[in-house]
Coordinates of C-alpha atoms in Angstrom, one line a residue:
M241 CA 14.5 11.3 27.3
K242 CA 12.3 8.8 25.5
R243 CA 10.7 10.1 22.3
T244 CA 7.0 9.5 21.8
I245 CA 5.7 7.7 18.8
A246 CA 2.1 7.8 17.7
I247 CA 1.0 4.9 15.5
V248 CA -1.7 6.5 13.4
A249 CA -4.4 3.9 12.3
G250 CA -8.0 3.5 11.2
G251 CA -9.0 5.9 8.5
D252 CA -12.2 6.4 6.5
S253 CA -12.0 3.6 4.0
S254 CA -13.2 -0.1 4.1
E255 CA -9.7 -0.9 5.3
H256 CA -10.2 0.7 8.7
D257 CA -10.2 -2.5 10.7
V258 CA -7.2 -4.0 8.7
S259 CA -5.3 -0.8 9.6
L260 CA -6.0 -1.3 13.3
R261 CA -4.6 -4.8 13.1
S262 CA -1.4 -3.4 11.4
A263 CA -1.1 -0.9 14.2
E264 CA -1.3 -3.6 16.9
N265 CA 1.5 -5.5 15.2
I266 CA 3.7 -2.4 14.9
Y267 CA 3.0 -1.5 18.5
S268 CA 4.1 -5.0 19.6
N269 CA 7.3 -4.6 17.6
L270 CA 8.4 -1.1 18.5
D271 CA 11.2 -0.7 21.0
K272 CA 9.5 0.3 24.3
E273 CA 12.9 0.9 25.9
R274 CA 13.6 3.6 23.4
Y275 CA 10.1 5.0 22.8
N276 CA 6.8 5.8 24.5
V277 CA 4.2 4.4 22.1
Y278 CA 0.5 5.2 21.6
I279 CA -2.0 4.1 19.0
V280 CA -4.1 7.0 17.6
E281 CA -7.3 5.9 15.9
I282 CA -8.7 8.2 13.3
K283 CA -12.3 8.0 11.9
G284 CA -13.6 11.1 10.3
L285 CA -13.2 13.9 12.7
Q286 CA -13.0 11.6 15.7
W287 CA -9.3 11.3 16.6
E288 CA -8.5 9.4 19.8
A289 CA -5.4 8.2 21.5
V290 CA -5.5 4.8 23.2
L291 CA -3.9 4.9 26.7
A292 CA -2.2 2.1 28.5
D293 CA -5.3 1.2 30.5
G294 CA -7.4 1.0 27.3
K295 CA -9.1 4.3 27.9
R296 CA -9.4 6.8 25.1
T297 CA -8.6 10.5 25.0
T298 CA -9.4 13.0 22.3
V299 CA -6.5 14.2 20.2
D300 CA -6.3 18.0 19.7
R301 CA -6.0 18.4 15.9
N302 CA -4.4 21.8 16.4
D303 CA -1.1 20.2 17.4
F304 CA -1.8 16.5 17.5
S305 CA -1.5 16.4 21.3
F306 CA -3.6 14.6 23.9
M307 CA -3.9 14.2 27.7
N308 CA -2.7 11.2 29.6
G309 CA -3.9 11.9 33.2
E310 CA -2.4 15.3 34.1
D311 CA 0.2 15.2 31.3
R312 CA -0.2 16.6 27.9
I313 CA 1.5 14.3 25.4
H314 CA 3.1 15.9 22.3
P315 CA 4.2 13.0 19.9
D316 CA 7.6 13.4 18.3
F317 CA 6.8 11.2 15.4
A318 CA 3.8 9.7 13.5
Y319 CA 4.0 6.2 12.2
I320 CA 1.3 6.1 9.6
T321 CA -0.3 2.8 9.0
I322 CA -3.7 3.9 7.6
H323 CA -4.5 1.9 4.5
G324 CA -6.7 4.2 2.3
T325 CA -7.8 7.8 3.0
P326 CA -6.6 9.9 4.7
G327 CA -3.3 8.2 5.4
E328 CA -2.3 6.8 2.0
N329 CA -3.3 9.6 -0.3
G330 CA -1.4 12.6 1.0
I331 CA -4.1 14.2 3.1
L332 CA -2.7 13.3 6.5
Q333 CA 0.9 13.9 5.3
G334 CA -0.2 17.5 4.4
Y335 CA -1.6 17.9 7.9
F336 CA 1.6 16.7 9.5
D337 CA 3.7 18.9 7.3
L338 CA 1.7 21.9 8.4
I339 CA 2.2 21.2 12.1
R340 CA 5.9 20.2 11.5
L341 CA 5.6 16.6 12.8
P342 CA 7.8 14.0 11.1
Y343 CA 6.1 10.9 9.8
S344 CA 7.1 7.5 8.4
S345 CA 5.6 7.5 4.9
S346 CA 6.4 9.3 1.7
N347 CA 5.4 13.0 1.1
V348 CA 2.1 14.5 -0.1
L349 CA 2.9 14.2 -3.8
V350 CA 4.2 10.7 -3.7
E351 CA 1.3 9.5 -1.6
A352 CA -1.3 11.2 -3.8
M353 CA 0.3 9.8 -7.0
T354 CA 0.7 6.2 -5.8
F355 CA -2.9 6.1 -4.4
N356 CA -4.2 7.1 -7.8
K357 CA -3.4 3.9 -9.7
F358 CA -4.1 5.2 -13.2
T359 CA -2.0 8.4 -12.7
L360 CA 0.8 6.2 -11.3
N361 CA 0.8 3.9 -14.2
Q362 CA 0.9 6.7 -16.8
Y363 CA 3.7 8.4 -15.0
L364 CA 5.9 5.3 -14.6
K365 CA 5.3 4.3 -18.2
G366 CA 7.4 7.3 -19.1
F367 CA 10.3 5.8 -17.3
G368 CA 10.0 2.5 -19.1
V369 CA 8.1 0.6 -16.4
S370 CA 5.8 -2.1 -17.9
V371 CA 2.2 -1.7 -16.9
S372 CA -1.1 -3.1 -18.2
E373 CA -3.3 -1.3 -20.6
S374 CA -6.0 0.7 -18.8
L375 CA -8.6 3.5 -18.9
I376 CA -10.4 5.6 -16.4
V377 CA -14.1 6.2 -15.8
R378 CA -15.2 9.0 -13.5
K379 CA -18.5 9.2 -11.6
G380 CA -21.0 11.3 -13.6
F381 CA -19.1 10.8 -16.8
E382 CA -19.8 7.1 -17.3
H383 CA -21.5 7.9 -20.6
L384 CA -18.2 9.0 -22.2
V385 CA -17.2 5.4 -22.8
T386 CA -19.5 2.5 -23.8
D387 CA -19.2 -1.1 -22.7
T388 CA -18.4 -2.0 -26.3
E389 CA -15.5 0.5 -26.4
I390 CA -14.1 -0.8 -23.2
V391 CA -14.1 -4.4 -24.6
E392 CA -12.4 -3.1 -27.8
R393 CA -9.7 -1.1 -26.0
I394 CA -9.0 -3.3 -23.0
G395 CA -10.3 -6.7 -24.0
L396 CA -11.8 -9.5 -21.9
P397 CA -11.4 -10.7 -19.2
C398 CA -10.5 -7.4 -17.5
F399 CA -10.4 -6.0 -14.0
V400 CA -12.7 -3.2 -12.9
K401 CA -11.4 -1.6 -9.7
P402 CA -11.5 1.6 -7.6
N403 CA -8.8 3.9 -8.9
A404 CA -8.1 4.9 -5.3
G405 CA -8.3 2.1 -2.7
G406 CA -6.8 -1.1 -1.6
S407 CA -7.3 -4.6 -0.1
S408 CA -9.3 -5.5 -3.2
F409 CA -12.5 -3.9 -2.0
G410 CA -14.8 -3.2 -5.0
V411 CA -12.6 -5.1 -7.4
T412 CA -14.3 -7.4 -10.0
K413 CA -12.8 -9.7 -12.6
V414 CA -15.1 -9.1 -15.6
K415 CA -15.5 -11.9 -18.1
S416 CA -18.3 -10.6 -20.3
K417 CA -19.5 -7.2 -21.6
E418 CA -22.8 -7.7 -19.7
E419 CA -20.9 -7.6 -16.4
I420 CA -19.1 -4.3 -17.0
H421 CA -21.9 -2.0 -15.8
D422 CA -22.5 -3.7 -12.4
A423 CA -18.7 -3.9 -11.9
I424 CA -18.3 -0.2 -12.4
V425 CA -21.2 0.5 -10.0
N426 CA -19.5 -1.8 -7.4
A427 CA -16.2 -0.1 -7.7
M428 CA -17.7 3.4 -7.4
N429 CA -18.9 2.5 -4.0
E430 CA -15.2 2.8 -3.0
S431 CA -14.0 5.5 -5.3
D432 CA -15.4 8.3 -7.6
E433 CA -12.9 7.1 -10.2
V434 CA -12.8 3.6 -11.6
M435 CA -9.9 2.0 -13.4
I436 CA -10.5 -0.6 -16.0
E437 CA -7.4 -2.7 -16.6
A438 CA -6.4 -5.4 -19.0
F439 CA -6.1 -8.9 -17.5
M440 CA -2.6 -10.3 -17.4
E441 CA -2.0 -14.0 -16.8
G442 CA 1.2 -14.9 -15.0
T443 CA 3.0 -15.2 -11.7
E444 CA 1.9 -12.6 -9.1
I445 CA 4.6 -11.4 -6.8
S446 CA 5.3 -8.7 -4.2
C447 CA 8.5 -7.0 -3.1
G448 CA 9.1 -4.7 -0.1
C449 CA 11.7 -2.0 0.1
Y450 CA 12.9 0.7 2.4
K451 CA 15.9 3.1 2.3
T452 CA 17.6 5.4 4.8
R453 CA 20.5 7.8 4.5
D454 CA 22.8 4.9 5.3
K455 CA 21.4 1.8 3.6
E456 CA 19.1 0.4 1.0
V457 CA 17.1 -2.7 1.8
V458 CA 15.2 -4.6 -0.9
L459 CA 13.4 -7.5 0.9
P460 CA 12.9 -11.1 -0.4
I461 CA 10.1 -11.4 -2.9
T462 CA 6.8 -13.1 -2.1
E463 CA 5.0 -15.3 -4.6
I464 CA 1.2 -15.3 -4.4
V465 CA -0.7 -18.5 -5.3
T466 CA -4.5 -18.5 -5.0
N467 CA -7.3 -20.6 -6.4
N468 CA -9.6 -17.6 -6.2
E469 CA -10.3 -15.6 -9.3
F470 CA -7.7 -13.1 -8.2
F471 CA -5.8 -11.9 -5.1
D472 CA -9.0 -10.7 -3.4
Y473 CA -9.9 -9.7 0.2
D474 CA -10.5 -13.3 1.2
A475 CA -7.2 -14.4 -0.3
K476 CA -5.4 -11.5 1.4
Y477 CA -6.9 -11.7 4.9
N478 CA -8.8 -14.9 5.3
G479 CA -6.1 -17.4 4.3
Q480 CA -7.4 -18.4 0.9
V481 CA -3.9 -18.1 -0.6
Q482 CA -0.5 -19.7 -0.5
E483 CA 2.3 -17.1 0.1
I484 CA 5.8 -18.3 -0.8
T485 CA 8.8 -16.3 0.5
P486 CA 11.2 -16.2 -1.2
A487 CA 9.4 -16.6 -4.5
R488 CA 10.2 -19.5 -6.8
L489 CA 12.0 -17.3 -9.4
S490 CA 15.2 -17.7 -11.2
E491 CA 18.2 -15.8 -9.8
E492 CA 18.2 -13.5 -12.9
T493 CA 14.4 -12.7 -12.6
T494 CA 14.8 -12.1 -8.8
E495 CA 17.6 -9.6 -9.4
R496 CA 15.5 -7.8 -12.1
V497 CA 12.5 -7.5 -9.8
R498 CA 14.7 -6.2 -7.0
L499 CA 16.3 -3.6 -9.3
I500 CA 13.0 -2.4 -10.7
T501 CA 11.6 -2.1 -7.1
S502 CA 14.6 -0.1 -6.0
T503 CA 14.5 2.1 -9.1
I504 CA 10.8 2.8 -8.8
Y505 CA 11.4 3.8 -5.1
D506 CA 14.0 6.3 -6.3
I507 CA 12.0 7.6 -9.3
L508 CA 9.1 8.5 -7.0
G509 CA 11.3 9.6 -4.1
C510 CA 9.6 7.3 -1.6
S511 CA 10.2 7.2 2.2
G512 CA 9.6 4.4 4.7
I513 CA 8.5 0.9 3.7
T514 CA 6.9 0.4 0.4
R515 CA 5.6 -2.7 -1.3
T516 CA 5.4 -3.0 -5.0
D517 CA 3.2 -5.7 -6.6
Y518 CA 3.9 -7.2 -10.0
I519 CA 2.7 -9.9 -12.4
I520 CA 5.3 -11.7 -14.5
T521 CA 3.9 -12.6 -17.9
R522 CA 5.6 -15.0 -20.4
T523 CA 5.2 -15.3 -24.1
T524 CA 6.8 -17.6 -26.7
D525 CA 8.0 -16.2 -30.0
K526 CA 7.9 -18.1 -33.4
D527 CA 11.3 -19.6 -32.7
G528 CA 10.1 -21.1 -29.5
K529 CA 12.0 -18.8 -27.3
E530 CA 10.3 -17.6 -24.1
H531 CA 10.2 -14.0 -23.2
E532 CA 9.5 -12.7 -19.7
R533 CA 8.0 -9.4 -18.8
I534 CA 7.8 -7.9 -15.3
N535 CA 4.6 -5.8 -15.1
M536 CA 4.0 -3.4 -12.2
L537 CA 0.5 -3.7 -10.7
E538 CA 0.6 -1.1 -7.9
I539 CA 2.6 0.4 -5.1
N540 CA 1.6 0.4 -1.5
T541 CA 3.2 3.2 0.5
T542 CA 1.6 2.2 3.8
P543 CA 1.6 -1.6 3.2
G544 CA -0.2 -4.0 5.5
M545 CA 1.7 -4.8 8.7
T546 CA -0.5 -7.4 10.3
A547 CA 1.3 -10.5 11.6
T548 CA 0.5 -12.3 8.4
S549 CA 1.1 -9.5 5.9
F550 CA 3.8 -9.6 3.3
I551 CA 6.2 -7.1 4.8
P552 CA 6.6 -9.0 8.2
Q553 CA 7.0 -12.2 6.2
Q554 CA 9.7 -10.7 4.0
V555 CA 11.5 -9.1 6.9
Q556 CA 11.7 -12.5 8.6
A557 CA 12.8 -14.2 5.4
A558 CA 15.6 -11.7 5.1
G559 CA 16.8 -12.6 8.6
L560 CA 16.1 -9.1 9.8
N561 CA 14.5 -8.0 13.1
M562 CA 11.2 -6.0 12.7
T563 CA 12.0 -4.0 15.8
E564 CA 15.3 -2.9 14.3
V565 CA 13.7 -2.2 10.9
L566 CA 11.1 0.1 12.5
T567 CA 13.7 1.9 14.6
E568 CA 15.8 2.5 11.5
I569 CA 12.8 4.0 9.7
I570 CA 11.9 6.3 12.6
E571 CA 15.4 7.4 13.4
N572 CA 16.1 8.2 9.7
K573 CA 13.4 10.9 10.0
L574 CA 14.2 12.0 13.6
S575 CA 18.0 12.3 13.4

């Protein structure tokens, strides 16, 4: 008997359409000899499964089932590829836990923590992970910190970004105190909490990872080179970036990044594919010796899976087959 896989996509954030593109790429790579595969698009309370003829059918949220002609389909597994709420912050994971449906991503706690950038940074700091200096501003409490205090504590330039979100929506690189207020307003269009983070100059990289009961896979590192102010939406999705996989790093630095990525995965207790982003900063001491620091920027627990996203690039660079990778992740939860 073939098992039925529902690729869950869409969501309620600005990343809705990007998620659908990820779903299409996952759909094309899943083993159709092994699985019956459907894409389920979620937007608010509108949950619809896409059938083979392109028609849509309503998903019953009581048990996540739907009709295909005369047959009621009960998925055996949910492959979550929603970027943003409710698929990357623990909400959907909680729902699937309640109805006892296995899914591809990490659990509720891990998803909630990794989606909240400030909380994640403070937590991992306790394990010795290097992160940038930051502070949090909450909607309705903006008056608790002044623009002058932000500059004194964080410095300029700095990044103002939604504390919960991705794909660089609502992110501003602030260069003067006068820009802070508008940047916070912009970020609050995406999230009720805004993270203000110190700017770090260096080499930006990204490293994918997944683990099963039988194996650990840390993928080749991607180096991100863009002429934009930062790795913004246009750089990510409209080609305004050079992505180099494997990254142009020394063997020693490569191994350090791979170890940190694997360690963070274990510290948090992640599941499925994750992608951890870093920036490598370099300083020179008074003796002229260069010191390198690997700073974690964020963790994506449902990373982009479009044809041009980092994870597919890294899987290819590793000489792996995406179909086999997806099968390993699914079977690790089903077996």
